[in-house]
Short mmCIF file of C-alpha atoms in Angstrom, two decimals:
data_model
loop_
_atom_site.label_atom_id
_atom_site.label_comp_id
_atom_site.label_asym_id
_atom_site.label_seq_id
_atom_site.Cartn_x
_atom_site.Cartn_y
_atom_site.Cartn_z
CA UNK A 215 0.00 0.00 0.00
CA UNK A 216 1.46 3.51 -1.00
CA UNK A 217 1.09 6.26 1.45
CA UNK A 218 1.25 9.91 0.21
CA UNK A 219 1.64 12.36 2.46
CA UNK A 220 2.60 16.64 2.81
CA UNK A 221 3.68 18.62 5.26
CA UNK A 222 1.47 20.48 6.85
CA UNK A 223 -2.10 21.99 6.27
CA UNK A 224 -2.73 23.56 2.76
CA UNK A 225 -4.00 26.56 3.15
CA UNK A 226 -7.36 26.17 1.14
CA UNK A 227 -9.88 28.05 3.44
CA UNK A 228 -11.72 30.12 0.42
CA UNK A 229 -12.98 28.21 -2.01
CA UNK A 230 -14.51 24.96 -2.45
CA UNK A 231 -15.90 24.52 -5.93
CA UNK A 232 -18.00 21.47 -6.74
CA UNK A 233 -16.99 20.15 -10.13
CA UNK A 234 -17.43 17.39 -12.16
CA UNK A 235 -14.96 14.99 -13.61
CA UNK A 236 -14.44 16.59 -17.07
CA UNK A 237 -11.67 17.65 -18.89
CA UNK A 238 -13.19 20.71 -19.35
CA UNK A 239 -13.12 21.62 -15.71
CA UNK A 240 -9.69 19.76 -14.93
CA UNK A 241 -8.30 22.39 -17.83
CA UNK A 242 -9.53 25.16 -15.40
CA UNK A 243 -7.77 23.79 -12.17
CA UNK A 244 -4.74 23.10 -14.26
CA UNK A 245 -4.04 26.44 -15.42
CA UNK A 246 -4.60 27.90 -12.03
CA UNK A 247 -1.63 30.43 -11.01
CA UNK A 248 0.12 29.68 -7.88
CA UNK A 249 -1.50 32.16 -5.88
CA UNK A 250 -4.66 30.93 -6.77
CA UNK A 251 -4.43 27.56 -6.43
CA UNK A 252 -3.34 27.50 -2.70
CA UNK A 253 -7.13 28.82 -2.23
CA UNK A 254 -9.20 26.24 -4.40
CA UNK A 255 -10.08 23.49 -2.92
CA UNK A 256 -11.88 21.51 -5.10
CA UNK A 257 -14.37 18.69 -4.81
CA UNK A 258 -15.12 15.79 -7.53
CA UNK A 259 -18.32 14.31 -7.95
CA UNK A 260 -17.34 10.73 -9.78
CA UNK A 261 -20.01 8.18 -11.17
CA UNK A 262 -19.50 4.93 -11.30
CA UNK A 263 -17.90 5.20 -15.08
CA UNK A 264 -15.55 8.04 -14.51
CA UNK A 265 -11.20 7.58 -14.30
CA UNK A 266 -10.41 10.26 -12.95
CA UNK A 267 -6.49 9.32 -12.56
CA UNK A 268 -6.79 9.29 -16.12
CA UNK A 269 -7.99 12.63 -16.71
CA UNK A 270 -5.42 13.76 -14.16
CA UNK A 271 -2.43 12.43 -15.88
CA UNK A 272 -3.33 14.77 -18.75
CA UNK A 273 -4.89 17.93 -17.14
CA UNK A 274 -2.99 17.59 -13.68
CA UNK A 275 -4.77 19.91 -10.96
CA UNK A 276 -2.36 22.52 -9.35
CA UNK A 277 -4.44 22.67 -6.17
CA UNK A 278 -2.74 21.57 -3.26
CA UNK A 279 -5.54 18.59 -2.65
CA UNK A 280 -8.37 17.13 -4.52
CA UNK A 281 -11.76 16.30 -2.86
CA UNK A 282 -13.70 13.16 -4.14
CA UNK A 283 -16.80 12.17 -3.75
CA UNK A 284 -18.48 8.88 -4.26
CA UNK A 285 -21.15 8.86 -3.39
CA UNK A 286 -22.73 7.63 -6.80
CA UNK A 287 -20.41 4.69 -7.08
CA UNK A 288 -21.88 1.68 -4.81
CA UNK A 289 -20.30 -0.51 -2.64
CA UNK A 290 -19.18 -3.72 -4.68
CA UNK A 291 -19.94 -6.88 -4.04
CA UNK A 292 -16.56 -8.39 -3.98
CA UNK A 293 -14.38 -7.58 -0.21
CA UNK A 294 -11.25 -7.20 -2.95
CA UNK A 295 -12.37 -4.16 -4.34
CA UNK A 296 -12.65 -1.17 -2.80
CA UNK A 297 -13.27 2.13 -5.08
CA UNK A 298 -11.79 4.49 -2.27
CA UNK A 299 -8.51 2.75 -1.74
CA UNK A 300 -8.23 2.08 -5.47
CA UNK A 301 -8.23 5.72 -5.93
CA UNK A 302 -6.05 6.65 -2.68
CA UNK A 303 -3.08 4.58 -4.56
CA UNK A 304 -4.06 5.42 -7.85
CA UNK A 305 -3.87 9.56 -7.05
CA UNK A 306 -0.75 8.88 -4.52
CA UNK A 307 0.84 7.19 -7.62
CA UNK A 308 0.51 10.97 -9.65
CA UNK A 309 1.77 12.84 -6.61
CA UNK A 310 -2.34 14.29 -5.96
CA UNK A 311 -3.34 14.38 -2.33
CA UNK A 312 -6.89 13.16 -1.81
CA UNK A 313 -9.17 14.49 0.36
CA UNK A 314 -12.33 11.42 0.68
CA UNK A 315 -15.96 12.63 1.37
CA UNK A 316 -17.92 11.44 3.73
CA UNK A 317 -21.81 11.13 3.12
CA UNK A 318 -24.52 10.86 5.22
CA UNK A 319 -25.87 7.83 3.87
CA UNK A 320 -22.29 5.90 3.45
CA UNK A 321 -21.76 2.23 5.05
CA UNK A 322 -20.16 1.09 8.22
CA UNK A 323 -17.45 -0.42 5.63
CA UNK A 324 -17.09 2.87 2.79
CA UNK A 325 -16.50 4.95 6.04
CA UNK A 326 -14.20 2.84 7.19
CA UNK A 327 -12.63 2.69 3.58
CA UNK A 328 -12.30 6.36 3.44
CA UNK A 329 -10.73 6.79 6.96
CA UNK A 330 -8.15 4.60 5.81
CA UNK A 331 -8.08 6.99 2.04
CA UNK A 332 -7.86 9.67 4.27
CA UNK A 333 -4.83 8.28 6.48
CA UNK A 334 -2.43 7.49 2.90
CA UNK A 335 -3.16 11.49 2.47
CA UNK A 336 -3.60 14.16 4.25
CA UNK A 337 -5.29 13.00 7.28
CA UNK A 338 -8.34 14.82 6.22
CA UNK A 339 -12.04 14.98 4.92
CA UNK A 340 -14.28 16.55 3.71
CA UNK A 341 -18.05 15.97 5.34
CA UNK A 342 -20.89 16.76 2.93
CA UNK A 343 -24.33 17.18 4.53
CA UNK A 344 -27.15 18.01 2.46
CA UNK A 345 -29.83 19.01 5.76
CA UNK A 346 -32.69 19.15 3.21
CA UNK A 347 -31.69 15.51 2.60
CA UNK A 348 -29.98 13.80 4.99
CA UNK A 349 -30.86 15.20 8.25
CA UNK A 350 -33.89 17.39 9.85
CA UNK A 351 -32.96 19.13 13.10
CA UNK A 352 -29.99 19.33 15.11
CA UNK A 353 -29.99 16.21 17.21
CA UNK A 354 -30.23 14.28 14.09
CA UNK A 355 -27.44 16.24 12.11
CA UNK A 356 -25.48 15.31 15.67
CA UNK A 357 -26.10 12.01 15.28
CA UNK A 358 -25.46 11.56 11.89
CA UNK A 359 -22.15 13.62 11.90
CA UNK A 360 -21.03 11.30 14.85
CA UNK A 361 -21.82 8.14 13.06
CA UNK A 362 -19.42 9.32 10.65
CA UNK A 363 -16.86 10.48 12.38
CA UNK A 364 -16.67 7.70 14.55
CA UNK A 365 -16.97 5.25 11.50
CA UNK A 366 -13.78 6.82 9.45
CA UNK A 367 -11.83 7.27 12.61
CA UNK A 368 -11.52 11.11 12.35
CA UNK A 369 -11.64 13.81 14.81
CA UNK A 370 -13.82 16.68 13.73
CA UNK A 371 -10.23 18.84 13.46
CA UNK A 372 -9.32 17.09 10.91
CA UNK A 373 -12.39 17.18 8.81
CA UNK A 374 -13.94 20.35 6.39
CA UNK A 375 -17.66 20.60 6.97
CA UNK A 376 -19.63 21.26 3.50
CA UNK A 377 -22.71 22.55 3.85
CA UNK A 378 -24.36 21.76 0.58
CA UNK A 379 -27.78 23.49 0.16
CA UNK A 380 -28.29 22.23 -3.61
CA UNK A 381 -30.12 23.87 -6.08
CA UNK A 382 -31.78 27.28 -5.44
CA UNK A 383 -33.76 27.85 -7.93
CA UNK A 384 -36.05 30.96 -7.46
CA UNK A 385 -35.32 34.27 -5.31
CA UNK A 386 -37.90 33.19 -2.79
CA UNK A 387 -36.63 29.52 -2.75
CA UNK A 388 -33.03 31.33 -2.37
CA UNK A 389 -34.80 33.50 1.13
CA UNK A 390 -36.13 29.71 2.06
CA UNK A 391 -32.53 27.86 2.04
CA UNK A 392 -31.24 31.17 3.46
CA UNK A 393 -33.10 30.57 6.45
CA UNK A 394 -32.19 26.82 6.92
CA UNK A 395 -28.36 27.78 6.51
CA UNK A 396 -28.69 30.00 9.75
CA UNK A 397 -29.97 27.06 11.02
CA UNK A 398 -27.47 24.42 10.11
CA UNK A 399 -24.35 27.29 10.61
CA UNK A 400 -25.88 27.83 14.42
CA UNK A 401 -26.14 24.05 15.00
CA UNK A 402 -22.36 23.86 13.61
CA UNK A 403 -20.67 26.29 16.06
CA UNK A 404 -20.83 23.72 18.57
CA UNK A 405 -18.13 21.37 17.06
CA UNK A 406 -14.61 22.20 16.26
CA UNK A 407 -14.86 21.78 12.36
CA UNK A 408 -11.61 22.47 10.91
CA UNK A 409 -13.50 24.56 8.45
CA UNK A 410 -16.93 25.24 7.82
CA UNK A 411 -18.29 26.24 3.90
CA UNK A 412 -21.84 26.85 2.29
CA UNK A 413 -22.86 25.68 -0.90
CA UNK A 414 -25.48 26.32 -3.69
CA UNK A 415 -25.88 26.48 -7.16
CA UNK A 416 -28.57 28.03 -9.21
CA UNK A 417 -27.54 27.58 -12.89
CA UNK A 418 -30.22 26.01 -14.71
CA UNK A 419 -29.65 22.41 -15.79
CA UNK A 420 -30.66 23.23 -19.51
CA UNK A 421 -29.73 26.30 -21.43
CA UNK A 422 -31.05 24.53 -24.54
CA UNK A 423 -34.28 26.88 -24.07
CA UNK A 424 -32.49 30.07 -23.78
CA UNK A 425 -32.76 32.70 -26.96
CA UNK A 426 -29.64 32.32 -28.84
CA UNK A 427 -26.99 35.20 -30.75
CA UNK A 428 -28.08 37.12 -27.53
CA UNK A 429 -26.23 37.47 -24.12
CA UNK A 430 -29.11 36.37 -21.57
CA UNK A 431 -28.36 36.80 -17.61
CA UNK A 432 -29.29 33.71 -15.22
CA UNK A 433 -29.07 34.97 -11.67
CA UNK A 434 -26.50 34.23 -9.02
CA UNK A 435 -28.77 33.33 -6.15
CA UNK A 436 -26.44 30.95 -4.62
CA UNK A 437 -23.63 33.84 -4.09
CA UNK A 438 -26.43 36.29 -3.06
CA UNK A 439 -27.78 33.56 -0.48
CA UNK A 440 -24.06 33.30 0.80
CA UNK A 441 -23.24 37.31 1.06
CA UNK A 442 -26.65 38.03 2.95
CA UNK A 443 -25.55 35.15 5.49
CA UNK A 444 -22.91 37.26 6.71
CA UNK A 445 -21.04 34.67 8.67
CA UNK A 446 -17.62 35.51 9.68
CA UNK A 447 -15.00 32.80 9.02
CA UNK A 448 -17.70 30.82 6.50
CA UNK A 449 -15.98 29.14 3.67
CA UNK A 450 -17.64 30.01 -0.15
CA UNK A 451 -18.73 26.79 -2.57
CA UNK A 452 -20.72 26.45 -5.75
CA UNK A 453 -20.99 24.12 -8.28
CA UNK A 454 -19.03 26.16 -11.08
CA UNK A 455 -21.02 26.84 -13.85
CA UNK A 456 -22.77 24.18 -14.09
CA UNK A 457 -26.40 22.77 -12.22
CA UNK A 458 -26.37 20.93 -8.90
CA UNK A 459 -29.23 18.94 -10.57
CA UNK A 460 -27.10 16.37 -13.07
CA UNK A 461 -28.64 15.00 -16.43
CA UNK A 462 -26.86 12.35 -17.37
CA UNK A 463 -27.05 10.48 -20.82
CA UNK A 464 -28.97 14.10 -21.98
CA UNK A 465 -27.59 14.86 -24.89
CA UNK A 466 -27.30 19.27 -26.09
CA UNK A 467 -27.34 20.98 -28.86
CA UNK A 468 -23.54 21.91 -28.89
CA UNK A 469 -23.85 25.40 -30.04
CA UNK A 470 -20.72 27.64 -28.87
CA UNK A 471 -21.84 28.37 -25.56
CA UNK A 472 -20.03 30.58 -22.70
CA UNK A 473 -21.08 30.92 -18.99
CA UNK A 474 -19.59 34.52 -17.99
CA UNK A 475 -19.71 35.42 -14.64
CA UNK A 476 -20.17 38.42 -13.18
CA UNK A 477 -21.16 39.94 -9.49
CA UNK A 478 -24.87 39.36 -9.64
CA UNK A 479 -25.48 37.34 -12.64
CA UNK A 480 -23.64 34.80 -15.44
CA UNK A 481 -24.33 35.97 -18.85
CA UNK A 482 -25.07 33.09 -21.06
CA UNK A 483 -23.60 33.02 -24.75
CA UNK A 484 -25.10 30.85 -27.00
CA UNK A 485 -24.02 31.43 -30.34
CA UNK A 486 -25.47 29.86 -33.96
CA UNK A 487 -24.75 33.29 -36.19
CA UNK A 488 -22.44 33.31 -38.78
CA UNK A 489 -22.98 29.78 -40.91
CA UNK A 490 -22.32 26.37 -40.38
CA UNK A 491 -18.77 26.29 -38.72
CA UNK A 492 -18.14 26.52 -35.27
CA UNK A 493 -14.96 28.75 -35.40
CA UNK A 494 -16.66 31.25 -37.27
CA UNK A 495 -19.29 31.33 -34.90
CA UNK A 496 -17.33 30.77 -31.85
CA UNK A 497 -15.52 33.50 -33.36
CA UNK A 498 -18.19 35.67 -33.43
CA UNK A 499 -19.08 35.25 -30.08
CA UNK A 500 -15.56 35.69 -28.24
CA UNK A 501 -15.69 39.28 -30.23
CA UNK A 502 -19.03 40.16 -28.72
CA UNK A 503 -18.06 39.19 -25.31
CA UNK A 504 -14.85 41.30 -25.30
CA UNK A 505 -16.58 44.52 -26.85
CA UNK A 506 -19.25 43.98 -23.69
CA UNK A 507 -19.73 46.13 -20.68
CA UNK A 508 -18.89 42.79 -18.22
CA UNK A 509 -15.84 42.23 -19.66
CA UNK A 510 -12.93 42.94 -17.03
CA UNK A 511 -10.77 45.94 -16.88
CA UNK A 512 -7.66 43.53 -16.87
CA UNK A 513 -8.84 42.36 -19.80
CA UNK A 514 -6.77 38.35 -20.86
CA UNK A 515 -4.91 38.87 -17.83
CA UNK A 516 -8.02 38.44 -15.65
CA UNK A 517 -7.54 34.59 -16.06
CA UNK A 518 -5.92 32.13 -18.37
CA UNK A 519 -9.72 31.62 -19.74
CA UNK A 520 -10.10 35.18 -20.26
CA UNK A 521 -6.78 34.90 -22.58
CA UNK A 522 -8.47 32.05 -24.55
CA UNK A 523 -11.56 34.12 -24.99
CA UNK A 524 -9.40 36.95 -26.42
CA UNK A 525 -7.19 35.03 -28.71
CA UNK A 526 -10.53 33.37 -30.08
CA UNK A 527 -11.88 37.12 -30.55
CA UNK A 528 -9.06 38.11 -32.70
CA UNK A 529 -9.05 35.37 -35.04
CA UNK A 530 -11.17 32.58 -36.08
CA UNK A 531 -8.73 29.96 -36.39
CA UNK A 532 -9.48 27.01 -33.28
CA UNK A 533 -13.10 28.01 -31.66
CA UNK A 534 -12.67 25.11 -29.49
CA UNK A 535 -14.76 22.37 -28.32
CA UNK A 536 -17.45 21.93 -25.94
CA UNK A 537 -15.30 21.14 -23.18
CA UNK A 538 -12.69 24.00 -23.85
CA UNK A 539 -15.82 26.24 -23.32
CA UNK A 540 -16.61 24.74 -19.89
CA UNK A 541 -12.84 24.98 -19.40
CA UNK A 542 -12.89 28.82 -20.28
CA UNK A 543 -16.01 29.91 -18.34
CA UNK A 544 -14.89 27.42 -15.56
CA UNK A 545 -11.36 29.43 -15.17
CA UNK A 546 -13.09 33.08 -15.42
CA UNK A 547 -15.52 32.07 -12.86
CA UNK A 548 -12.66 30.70 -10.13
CA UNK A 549 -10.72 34.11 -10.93
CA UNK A 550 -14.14 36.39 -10.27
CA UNK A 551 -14.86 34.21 -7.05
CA UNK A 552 -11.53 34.30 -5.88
CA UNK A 553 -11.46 38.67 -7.14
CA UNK A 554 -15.06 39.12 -4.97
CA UNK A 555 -14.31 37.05 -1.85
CA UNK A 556 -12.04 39.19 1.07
CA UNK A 557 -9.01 37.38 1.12
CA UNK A 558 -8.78 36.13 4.58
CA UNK A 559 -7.97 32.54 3.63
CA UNK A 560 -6.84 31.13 7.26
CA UNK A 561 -9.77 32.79 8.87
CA UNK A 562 -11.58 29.73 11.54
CA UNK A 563 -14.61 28.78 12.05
CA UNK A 564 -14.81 29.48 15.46
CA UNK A 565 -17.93 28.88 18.50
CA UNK A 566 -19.12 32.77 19.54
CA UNK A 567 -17.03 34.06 23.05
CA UNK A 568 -19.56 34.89 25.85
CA UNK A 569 -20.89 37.75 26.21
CA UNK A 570 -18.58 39.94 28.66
CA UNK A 571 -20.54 41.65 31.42
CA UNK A 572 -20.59 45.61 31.75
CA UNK A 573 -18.99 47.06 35.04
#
């Protein structure tokens, strides 16, 4: 068994981006700068068919750890295979640390699994509770965080608490989820989390529906949910640019399509002008985004995406594919979160001090 293991705690307290396993979003993480990178954390969703050691070996990450979630892949039935081991050796084998997720409706013998994933790493976790799903008031989410705990053999120190409030997909569903996030953060406070980070996502699982040769905003609820929270020391997750509800085996209409973020909003890009072939029309679109009031002051040198955007404005030649445009709007949107949170990126999650009494 090979054991991989760093020196000391990366410092990844900002942001915790919920991705899937595509190259498209691998591209992103690997042309992170340094700066950035020692402030993603990232966390991959994998299905039963996904390799992700084999996407790695191509697009390696430059984060200092990689989250993984399995929750989609079942327990075998064999005792000889285990699919978080397998990937502890496999990822220690390309020099990736592995941080193993922990879900609230894992077996006595995955938990166990990942405690042991956890101990060839970093020591660490990552504990994903869903409390629309998985638990309803704070006894339970007691109970259930102890059962996990206890069953991957890991103090709550050692483990990042994900707060994962799904999709919000309407301003008053975003006020609803709002409210049970007080809830869950209050409930929190009372255990020593090593960190403790909301997420959300409200991009819509189809764009197909959306007008097209147009720019068309989708709102950012999930950031607006976590900047009215307000919670000092709270960690910052989405899902990207993508939709916390997955349709898999639906297949798109693969127009050019860009997901730009801004503050408030993403402005959607879905481009069929121009004839037939994609450069000209991806083309077409790069030079309407750059010539756009939301495109940043710095200009290519916002983020290696934003460079790709602006070589594919000047020139025609190499619009891309599908998954360089995930890959471009993936690597804008981890430069804008990383531009709009306030860099405090060792701040702690820490229980409120008593009240001191007036003289």
């Amino acid at each position: 068994m090979s054991v991989f293991m760093r020196p000391g705690d990366a410092d990844d307290g900002v942001y915790r981006p919920i991705l899937r396993p595509r190259r498209g979003e691998l591209s992103a993480l690997h042309h992170l700068d340094a700066a950035a990178a020692r402030l993603v954390m990232p966390i991959v969703e994998l299905g039963s068919q996904d390799r992700l050691p084999q996407l790695i070996k191509q697009v390696p990450p430059r984060t200092t750890a990689v989250g993984v979630d399995l929750g989609a892949v079942p327990d075998p039935a064999g005792s000889l295979v285990s699919p978080p081991l397998d990937l502890a050796e496999e990822l220690a084998e390309l020099g990736v640390a592995m941080l193993p997720v922990l879900r609230a409706y894992d077996s006595s013998r995955r938990l166990s699994e990942h405690g042991l994933a956890a101990r060839m790493h970093l020591m660490r976790a990552v504990l994903r509770l869903q409390p629309h799903l998985d638990v309803r008031n704070s006894a339970e989410a007691t109970a259930t965080t102890s059962r996990l705990l206890t069953g991957a053999g890991l103090d709550p120190e050692r483990v990042d608490l994900l707060i994962d409030l799904a999709e919000t997909a309407c301003a008053a569903h975003a006020y609803r989820i709002e409210e049970r996030a007080r809830q869950v953060l209050r409930w929190a406070r009372t255990m020593p989390w090593r960190s403790v980070t909301v997420a959300a996502g409200a991009m819509p699982p189809n764009l197909d529906d959306l007008p097209a040769d147009e720019p068309v905003t989708v709102g950012r609820l999930d950031a607006q949910v976590w900047a009215r929270l307000k919670e000092p020391g709270v960690g910052y997750a989405d899902y990207g640019v993508t939709s916390p509800v997955r349709r898999n085996g639906v297949n798109h209409r693969q127009l050019p399509t860009l997901r730009y973020t801004t503050e408030r909003d993403w402005w959607i890009y879905r481009w069929a002008r121009r004839g037939g072939r994609s450069d000209d029309r991806c083309h077409d679109l790069c030079r309407t985004l750059v010539g756009s009031p939301h495109w940043p002051a710095e200009g290519a040198r916002f983020s290696w995406g934003d460079a790709e955007i602006a070589r594919r404005a000047r020139s025609a030649r190499g619009g891309g594919s599908p998954a360089s445009w995930i890959a471009w709007s993936t690597s804008h949107h981890i430069a804008h979160v990383l531009h709009s949170l306030t860099p405090e990126p060792s701040a702690s999650f820490s229980r409120p001090s008593k009240p001191r009494r007036r003289p």
